[in-house]
Short mmCIF file of C-alpha atoms in Angstrom, two decimals:
data_model
loop_
_atom_site.label_atom_id
_atom_site.label_comp_id
_atom_site.label_asym_id
_atom_site.label_seq_id
_atom_site.Cartn_x
_atom_site.Cartn_y
_atom_site.Cartn_z
CA MET K 1 -16.15 -8.82 -0.98
CA ASN K 2 -13.48 -9.82 1.57
CA LEU K 3 -11.44 -12.47 -0.28
CA ASN K 4 -9.03 -12.63 2.71
CA LEU K 5 -11.66 -14.23 4.97
CA LEU K 6 -10.33 -17.83 4.94
CA PRO K 7 -6.61 -17.06 5.29
CA THR K 8 -7.35 -14.64 8.20
CA LEU K 9 -8.24 -17.69 10.27
CA PHE K 10 -4.49 -18.14 10.58
CA ALA K 11 -3.74 -14.42 10.87
CA GLU K 12 -1.08 -12.75 13.02
CA HIS K 13 -1.69 -9.37 14.66
CA GLN K 14 -2.49 -6.75 12.05
CA GLY K 15 -1.48 -9.13 9.21
CA SER K 16 -2.86 -12.23 7.62
CA PHE K 17 -1.76 -15.73 6.79
CA TRP K 18 -0.55 -14.47 3.41
CA PHE K 19 0.43 -10.86 4.02
CA ALA K 20 2.33 -8.54 6.30
CA PRO K 21 0.29 -5.68 7.88
CA ALA K 22 -1.04 -3.27 5.27
CA GLY K 23 1.32 -0.29 5.68
CA SER K 24 0.67 1.62 2.44
CA THR K 25 -2.18 2.44 0.09
CA PHE K 26 -0.84 -0.12 -2.45
CA ALA K 27 -1.64 -2.95 -0.01
CA GLU K 28 -5.40 -3.07 -0.60
CA GLU K 29 -5.20 -3.45 -4.34
CA THR K 30 -2.17 -5.79 -4.29
CA ASP K 31 -3.76 -8.11 -1.71
CA TRP K 32 -7.13 -8.14 -3.46
CA LEU K 33 -5.61 -9.06 -6.81
CA PHE K 34 -3.41 -11.74 -5.17
CA MET K 35 -6.48 -13.35 -3.64
CA VAL K 36 -8.46 -13.16 -6.93
CA LEU K 37 -5.58 -14.93 -8.76
CA LEU K 38 -5.38 -17.54 -5.93
CA TYR K 39 -9.08 -18.32 -6.12
CA ILE K 40 -9.10 -18.41 -9.92
CA SER K 41 -6.11 -20.81 -9.90
CA GLY K 42 -7.72 -22.90 -7.20
CA PHE K 43 -11.04 -23.13 -9.20
CA PHE K 44 -9.35 -24.21 -12.40
CA PHE K 45 -7.16 -26.66 -10.57
CA VAL K 46 -10.09 -28.40 -9.05
CA LEU K 47 -12.04 -28.29 -12.36
CA VAL K 48 -9.21 -29.76 -14.42
CA VAL K 49 -8.05 -32.32 -11.99
CA GLY K 50 -11.63 -33.35 -11.16
CA ALA K 51 -12.44 -33.76 -14.92
CA MET K 52 -9.34 -35.89 -15.41
CA VAL K 53 -10.25 -38.19 -12.57
CA TRP K 54 -13.93 -38.42 -13.71
CA PHE K 55 -12.91 -39.14 -17.34
CA ALA K 56 -10.36 -41.69 -16.23
CA ILE K 57 -13.03 -43.53 -14.34
CA LYS K 58 -15.86 -43.16 -16.90
CA PHE K 59 -13.81 -44.11 -19.91
CA ARG K 60 -11.66 -46.78 -18.32
CA ARG K 61 -10.83 -49.88 -20.42
CA ARG K 62 -13.49 -52.56 -20.20
CA ALA K 63 -13.35 -56.21 -21.34
CA GLY K 64 -14.63 -56.56 -24.92
CA TYR K 65 -14.76 -52.91 -25.66
CA GLN K 66 -13.43 -51.85 -29.11
CA GLY K 67 -12.32 -48.23 -29.34
CA ASP K 68 -13.04 -45.79 -32.23
CA SER K 69 -9.94 -44.43 -34.02
CA THR K 70 -11.85 -41.24 -35.03
CA ALA K 71 -11.11 -38.17 -32.89
CA LEU K 72 -14.15 -36.46 -31.49
CA HIS K 73 -14.54 -32.66 -31.80
CA ASN K 74 -16.90 -30.07 -30.40
CA ASN K 75 -16.59 -26.59 -31.84
CA ALA K 76 -18.70 -24.87 -29.23
CA LEU K 77 -16.65 -26.36 -26.41
CA GLU K 78 -13.36 -25.44 -28.11
CA ILE K 79 -14.49 -21.77 -28.49
CA PHE K 80 -15.75 -21.61 -24.87
CA TRP K 81 -12.56 -22.83 -23.25
CA THR K 82 -10.44 -20.61 -25.49
CA ILE K 83 -12.46 -17.32 -25.09
CA VAL K 84 -13.22 -17.48 -21.37
CA PRO K 85 -9.47 -17.98 -20.20
CA THR K 86 -8.42 -15.21 -22.69
CA ILE K 87 -10.86 -12.74 -21.23
CA ILE K 88 -9.68 -13.59 -17.72
CA VAL K 89 -6.01 -13.20 -18.69
CA CYS K 90 -6.65 -9.83 -20.42
CA TRP K 91 -8.49 -8.59 -17.37
CA ILE K 92 -5.64 -9.62 -15.12
CA PHE K 93 -3.15 -7.84 -17.42
CA TYR K 94 -5.24 -4.68 -17.36
CA ARG K 95 -5.38 -4.63 -13.55
CA GLY K 96 -1.64 -5.31 -13.36
CA VAL K 97 -0.76 -2.40 -15.75
CA GLN K 98 -3.14 -0.15 -13.85
CA GLY K 99 -1.42 -1.01 -10.59
CA TYR K 100 2.05 -0.59 -12.11
CA MET K 101 1.25 2.83 -13.47
CA ASP K 102 -0.02 3.97 -10.06
CA MET K 103 3.26 2.80 -8.43
CA THR K 104 5.48 4.54 -11.01
CA ASN K 105 3.83 8.02 -10.87
CA PRO K 106 4.31 9.78 -7.57
CA PRO K 107 2.01 12.72 -6.58
CA PRO K 108 3.40 16.32 -6.65
CA GLU K 109 3.66 16.66 -2.87
CA THR K 110 6.05 14.11 -1.38
CA VAL K 111 8.50 13.72 1.54
CA ASP K 112 11.76 13.07 -0.30
CA ILE K 113 14.43 10.83 1.39
CA ASN K 114 17.74 9.84 -0.20
CA VAL K 115 18.61 6.14 0.16
CA THR K 116 22.19 4.76 -0.29
CA ALA K 117 22.63 0.95 -0.55
CA SER K 118 26.03 -0.61 -0.09
CA LYS K 119 27.27 -4.06 0.94
CA TRP K 120 25.53 -4.72 3.44
CA ASN K 121 24.05 -1.63 4.73
CA TRP K 122 21.16 0.84 4.12
CA SER K 123 21.70 4.55 4.77
CA PHE K 124 18.92 7.22 4.75
CA THR K 125 19.37 10.94 4.47
CA TYR K 126 16.35 13.13 5.42
CA PRO K 127 15.34 16.58 4.25
CA ASN K 128 17.01 18.27 7.30
CA GLY K 129 20.34 16.53 6.59
CA ALA K 130 19.99 13.93 9.31
CA GLU K 131 21.18 10.41 8.58
CA SER K 132 20.29 6.97 9.96
CA ASN K 133 20.47 3.25 9.22
CA GLU K 134 16.80 2.77 10.14
CA LEU K 135 14.18 4.33 7.94
CA HIS K 136 11.88 6.82 9.74
CA LEU K 137 8.72 7.97 8.04
CA PRO K 138 5.65 10.10 8.88
CA VAL K 139 2.26 8.41 8.73
CA ASP K 140 -0.41 9.51 6.14
CA LYS K 141 2.22 11.05 3.87
CA SER K 142 3.37 10.31 0.32
CA ILE K 143 7.03 9.28 0.52
CA ARG K 144 9.45 9.44 -2.41
CA LEU K 145 12.73 7.51 -2.04
CA ARG K 146 15.65 8.56 -4.31
CA MET K 147 17.91 5.49 -4.24
CA ARG K 148 21.54 4.93 -5.32
CA SER K 149 23.92 2.00 -4.96
CA ASN K 150 27.59 2.41 -4.11
CA ASP K 151 28.66 -1.01 -5.35
CA VAL K 152 26.50 -3.82 -6.74
CA LEU K 153 22.80 -4.44 -7.55
CA HIS K 154 20.53 -4.30 -4.47
CA CYS K 155 16.73 -4.30 -4.12
CA PHE K 156 14.62 -2.26 -1.68
CA TYR K 157 11.70 -4.38 -0.42
CA VAL K 158 9.32 -3.72 2.43
CA PRO K 159 6.60 -6.37 2.44
CA ALA K 160 4.21 -4.20 4.55
CA PHE K 161 4.27 -1.52 1.82
CA ARG K 162 3.78 -4.09 -0.97
CA THR K 163 6.43 -2.36 -3.01
CA LYS K 164 9.86 -3.28 -4.25
CA GLN K 165 12.48 -1.59 -6.42
CA ASP K 166 15.94 -2.54 -7.73
CA VAL K 167 18.77 -0.17 -6.77
CA VAL K 168 21.12 -0.24 -9.70
CA PRO K 169 24.72 1.12 -9.53
CA GLY K 170 25.19 4.27 -11.64
CA ARG K 171 21.44 5.11 -11.78
CA LEU K 172 18.99 7.17 -9.66
CA ASN K 173 16.15 4.83 -8.82
CA VAL K 174 12.91 6.29 -7.51
CA LEU K 175 10.23 4.56 -5.46
CA TRP K 176 7.11 6.10 -3.90
CA PHE K 177 4.29 4.94 -1.57
CA HIS K 178 1.77 6.54 0.90
CA THR K 179 1.98 5.35 4.49
CA ILE K 180 -1.26 4.57 6.27
CA LEU K 181 -0.17 2.66 9.38
CA GLU K 182 2.13 3.54 12.33
CA GLY K 183 4.41 0.79 13.50
CA LYS K 184 7.70 -1.01 12.95
CA PHE K 185 8.27 -2.99 9.76
CA LYS K 186 11.18 -4.82 8.10
CA LEU K 187 13.19 -3.79 5.09
CA PHE K 188 14.94 -6.54 3.07
CA CYS K 189 17.40 -6.56 0.25
CA ALA K 190 15.63 -8.75 -2.25
CA GLU K 191 18.54 -9.21 -4.71
CA TYR K 192 21.48 -11.39 -3.93
CA CYS K 193 24.41 -8.95 -3.34
CA GLY K 194 27.24 -10.95 -1.86
CA ASP K 195 28.41 -12.99 1.15
CA ASN K 196 26.33 -11.16 3.77
CA HIS K 197 23.25 -10.53 1.59
CA SER K 198 20.99 -12.12 4.22
CA GLU K 199 22.27 -9.62 6.76
CA MET K 200 21.27 -6.54 4.73
CA LEU K 201 18.16 -5.79 6.87
CA ALA K 202 16.89 -2.64 8.41
CA ASP K 203 13.91 -1.49 10.46
CA VAL K 204 11.27 0.85 9.06
CA GLN K 205 9.58 2.95 11.73
CA VAL K 206 6.38 4.93 10.81
CA HIS K 207 5.67 7.70 13.23
CA SER K 208 2.98 10.32 13.82
CA GLN K 209 4.03 13.68 12.25
CA GLU K 210 5.06 15.04 15.74
CA ASP K 211 7.17 12.03 16.57
CA TYR K 212 8.72 12.02 13.13
CA GLU K 213 9.89 15.67 13.53
CA LYS K 214 11.31 14.87 16.96
CA LYS K 215 13.13 11.87 15.59
CA LEU K 216 14.69 13.82 12.77
CA ALA K 217 15.82 16.54 15.19
CA GLU K 218 17.31 13.79 17.42
CA LEU K 219 19.10 12.09 14.45
CA ASN K 220 20.67 15.40 13.41
CA LYS K 221 22.77 15.47 16.54
CA HIS K 222 25.93 13.36 16.90
CA PRO K 223 27.93 12.81 20.07
CA GLU K 224 30.58 15.50 20.85
CA ALA K 225 33.12 13.05 22.28
CA PRO K 226 35.31 11.80 19.44
CA VAL K 227 35.24 8.12 20.32
CA ALA K 228 31.44 8.13 20.81
CA HIS K 229 31.17 10.00 17.51
CA GLY K 230 33.31 7.32 15.90
CA GLU K 231 30.97 4.57 17.20
CA TRP K 232 28.03 6.65 15.92
CA LEU K 233 29.56 6.77 12.45
CA TYR K 234 30.54 3.10 12.64
CA GLU K 235 26.81 2.25 13.00
CA ARG K 236 25.63 4.56 10.27
CA ARG K 237 28.23 4.56 7.54
CA GLY K 238 28.31 0.83 6.85
CA CYS K 239 31.50 -0.03 8.72
CA LYS K 240 29.76 -2.61 10.88
CA GLY K 241 28.65 -4.58 7.81
CA CYS K 242 32.27 -5.78 7.40
CA HIS K 243 34.33 -4.84 10.49
CA SER K 244 33.76 -6.12 13.99
CA LEU K 245 34.58 -4.26 17.25
CA GLU K 246 35.25 -7.54 18.98
CA PRO K 247 38.84 -8.93 19.14
CA GLY K 248 39.43 -11.65 16.58
CA LYS K 249 35.86 -11.66 15.21
CA VAL K 250 35.93 -11.57 11.36
CA VAL K 251 32.70 -10.46 9.64
CA ILE K 252 34.01 -9.83 6.13
CA GLY K 253 37.13 -7.68 6.76
CA PRO K 254 39.44 -7.55 9.69
CA SER K 255 38.27 -6.58 13.20
CA PHE K 256 39.10 -3.02 14.38
CA ALA K 257 39.64 -4.30 17.97
CA GLY K 258 43.32 -4.58 18.80
CA SER K 259 44.42 -3.47 15.35
CA TRP K 260 45.82 -0.03 16.25
CA ASN K 261 49.67 0.17 16.06
CA LYS K 262 49.90 -3.46 14.96
CA GLN K 263 52.18 -4.44 12.12
CA PHE K 264 51.43 -6.90 9.38
CA ASN K 265 52.63 -7.90 5.94
CA ASN K 266 50.36 -6.83 3.14
CA ILE K 267 49.54 -8.82 -0.01
CA ASP K 268 52.78 -7.61 -1.64
CA GLY K 269 54.86 -8.77 1.31
CA GLN K 270 55.56 -5.21 2.62
CA SER K 271 55.45 -4.45 6.34
CA VAL K 272 52.65 -2.07 7.27
CA THR K 273 51.70 -0.44 10.53
CA PHE K 274 48.02 0.28 11.28
CA ASP K 275 48.22 3.97 12.00
CA GLU K 276 46.51 7.22 10.86
CA GLN K 277 48.22 7.22 7.52
CA TYR K 278 47.30 3.59 6.84
CA PHE K 279 43.65 4.17 7.88
CA ILE K 280 43.22 7.22 5.62
CA GLU K 281 44.82 5.37 2.72
CA SER K 282 42.59 2.28 3.33
CA VAL K 283 39.42 4.56 3.38
CA GLU K 284 40.27 6.04 0.00
CA SER K 285 41.95 2.96 -1.58
CA PRO K 286 40.81 -0.15 0.41
CA GLN K 287 42.85 -2.60 -1.70
CA ALA K 288 46.10 -0.67 -1.71
CA LYS K 289 47.72 -2.44 1.26
CA MET K 290 45.32 -5.31 1.79
CA LYS K 291 46.07 -8.25 4.14
CA PRO K 292 46.62 -11.49 2.17
CA GLU K 293 43.95 -13.48 4.18
CA PHE K 294 41.22 -11.06 2.91
CA ALA K 295 42.25 -11.02 -0.76
CA LYS K 296 39.35 -13.36 -1.70
CA ALA K 297 36.75 -11.64 0.43
CA SER K 298 34.15 -9.26 -0.97
CA GLN K 299 36.07 -6.03 -1.65
CA MET K 300 35.32 -2.79 0.15
CA PRO K 301 34.35 0.17 -2.05
CA SER K 302 36.27 3.46 -1.75
CA TYR K 303 35.03 6.00 0.72
CA LYS K 304 37.01 8.80 -0.84
CA GLY K 305 35.02 12.04 -0.60
CA ARG K 306 32.31 10.39 1.43
CA LEU K 307 33.63 11.18 4.86
CA LYS K 308 34.50 14.64 6.23
CA PRO K 309 37.88 15.21 7.93
CA LYS K 310 36.25 15.36 11.36
CA GLU K 311 34.44 12.10 10.71
CA ILE K 312 37.76 10.36 9.70
CA ASP K 313 39.22 11.73 12.94
CA ALA K 314 36.35 10.37 14.95
CA LEU K 315 36.76 6.89 13.42
CA ILE K 316 40.50 7.06 14.13
CA ALA K 317 39.76 7.98 17.72
CA MET K 318 37.44 4.96 18.04
CA ILE K 319 39.97 2.52 16.59
CA ARG K 320 42.78 4.00 18.70
CA ALA K 321 40.56 3.49 21.84
CA LEU K 322 40.16 -0.12 20.77
CA GLU K 323 43.91 -0.76 20.84
CA ASP K 324 43.51 -2.96 23.95
CA GLY K 325 40.46 -4.63 22.46
CA GLN K 326 37.64 -2.65 24.22
CA ILE K 327 36.44 0.85 24.89
CA THR K 328 35.84 2.03 28.36
CA ASP K 329 33.15 4.56 29.33
CA GLU K 330 35.88 7.00 30.29
CA GLU K 331 37.41 6.72 26.75
CA ARG K 332 34.03 6.90 25.10
CA ASN K 333 32.91 10.03 26.88
CA ALA K 334 36.26 11.88 26.92
CA LEU K 335 35.85 15.31 25.33
CA PRO K 336 38.73 16.89 23.37
CA PRO K 337 40.65 19.66 25.25
CA PRO K 338 39.24 23.08 24.56
CA GLU K 339 41.05 25.15 21.95
CA GLU K 340 43.32 27.82 23.52
CA VAL K 341 41.99 31.37 22.96
CA PRO K 342 44.87 33.88 22.52
CA GLN K 343 45.05 36.58 25.21
CA ASP K 344 44.18 40.14 24.18
CA GLY K 345 47.88 41.18 24.39
CA ALA K 346 49.07 38.19 22.35
CA ALA K 347 46.33 38.85 19.79
CA GLN K 348 47.32 42.52 19.51
CA ALA K 349 50.98 41.57 19.18
CA THR K 350 50.08 39.09 16.44
CA ALA K 351 47.98 41.70 14.76
CA THR K 352 50.91 44.24 14.94
CA LYS K 353 53.25 41.76 13.25
#
């Protein structure tokens, strides 16, 4: 029986008045049980309110009427309205437990993807080592997400998949689902996690198997030019969640634009220059030389050990290129000079020494 018939009158494309498009195998059971609960609640609402109105009218106070102080009682009626709701509640509990067990036991064959949540960014690492801030999935596959949080409590929630899971700091949290629909869906953080919680969004793209493999191969390549590589990392490693690339624009932390080589007084009153040494120290210990105006903002977690030396160099190249407030195409695409190869004679002389 299609219990979604009435709400579908107001439906959007591939969804319904109540639900997002059904993107996983969990959707059918979840939607069906939701509609059953809705109709049961509606039935008893009408029954109870209708009875109240009818009794209020039928037994209204009349002139000359003398009431009876004895309470009336009907055992059959008491048993009926106790047993019937109890049976309904037990059946709902059983279906809920059944659905919960399905959602917590992934099948043996899954596509495993690592998820890292941090204020206010999602990062996904695929089996081939590729990384992205959008989640890319193959259709008609069982997906298992292995999720960690770098800072506070977050919650992974994709309405189209009808599944949600808290991401707790210090724990490995696992979530699985089976994709059934190609398309683009929204990922939300469903747990308040700080100032920019509402901005912690990401796209979820479900591809055909062929397109999924092409996308992973594409994601595994980063630009060779250092500045472009820095921008690539800025988008994927959570930098953009707090730092702007526009002069003077404050998201949570200071803007990178125009910051290179600038001096400022830190929270301890010491004069500090924004250079390579300061950037590396700030990546590892963000609060070590903090600007006073950002002391009350949400604090950046340490990135110590999370960035490779070449990635730090690329971010420095990007910030250096932003010294005048913008990055030109020439700066963005400039390749580093090729490393000098020693001549045969010089190599032999070096070997002789």
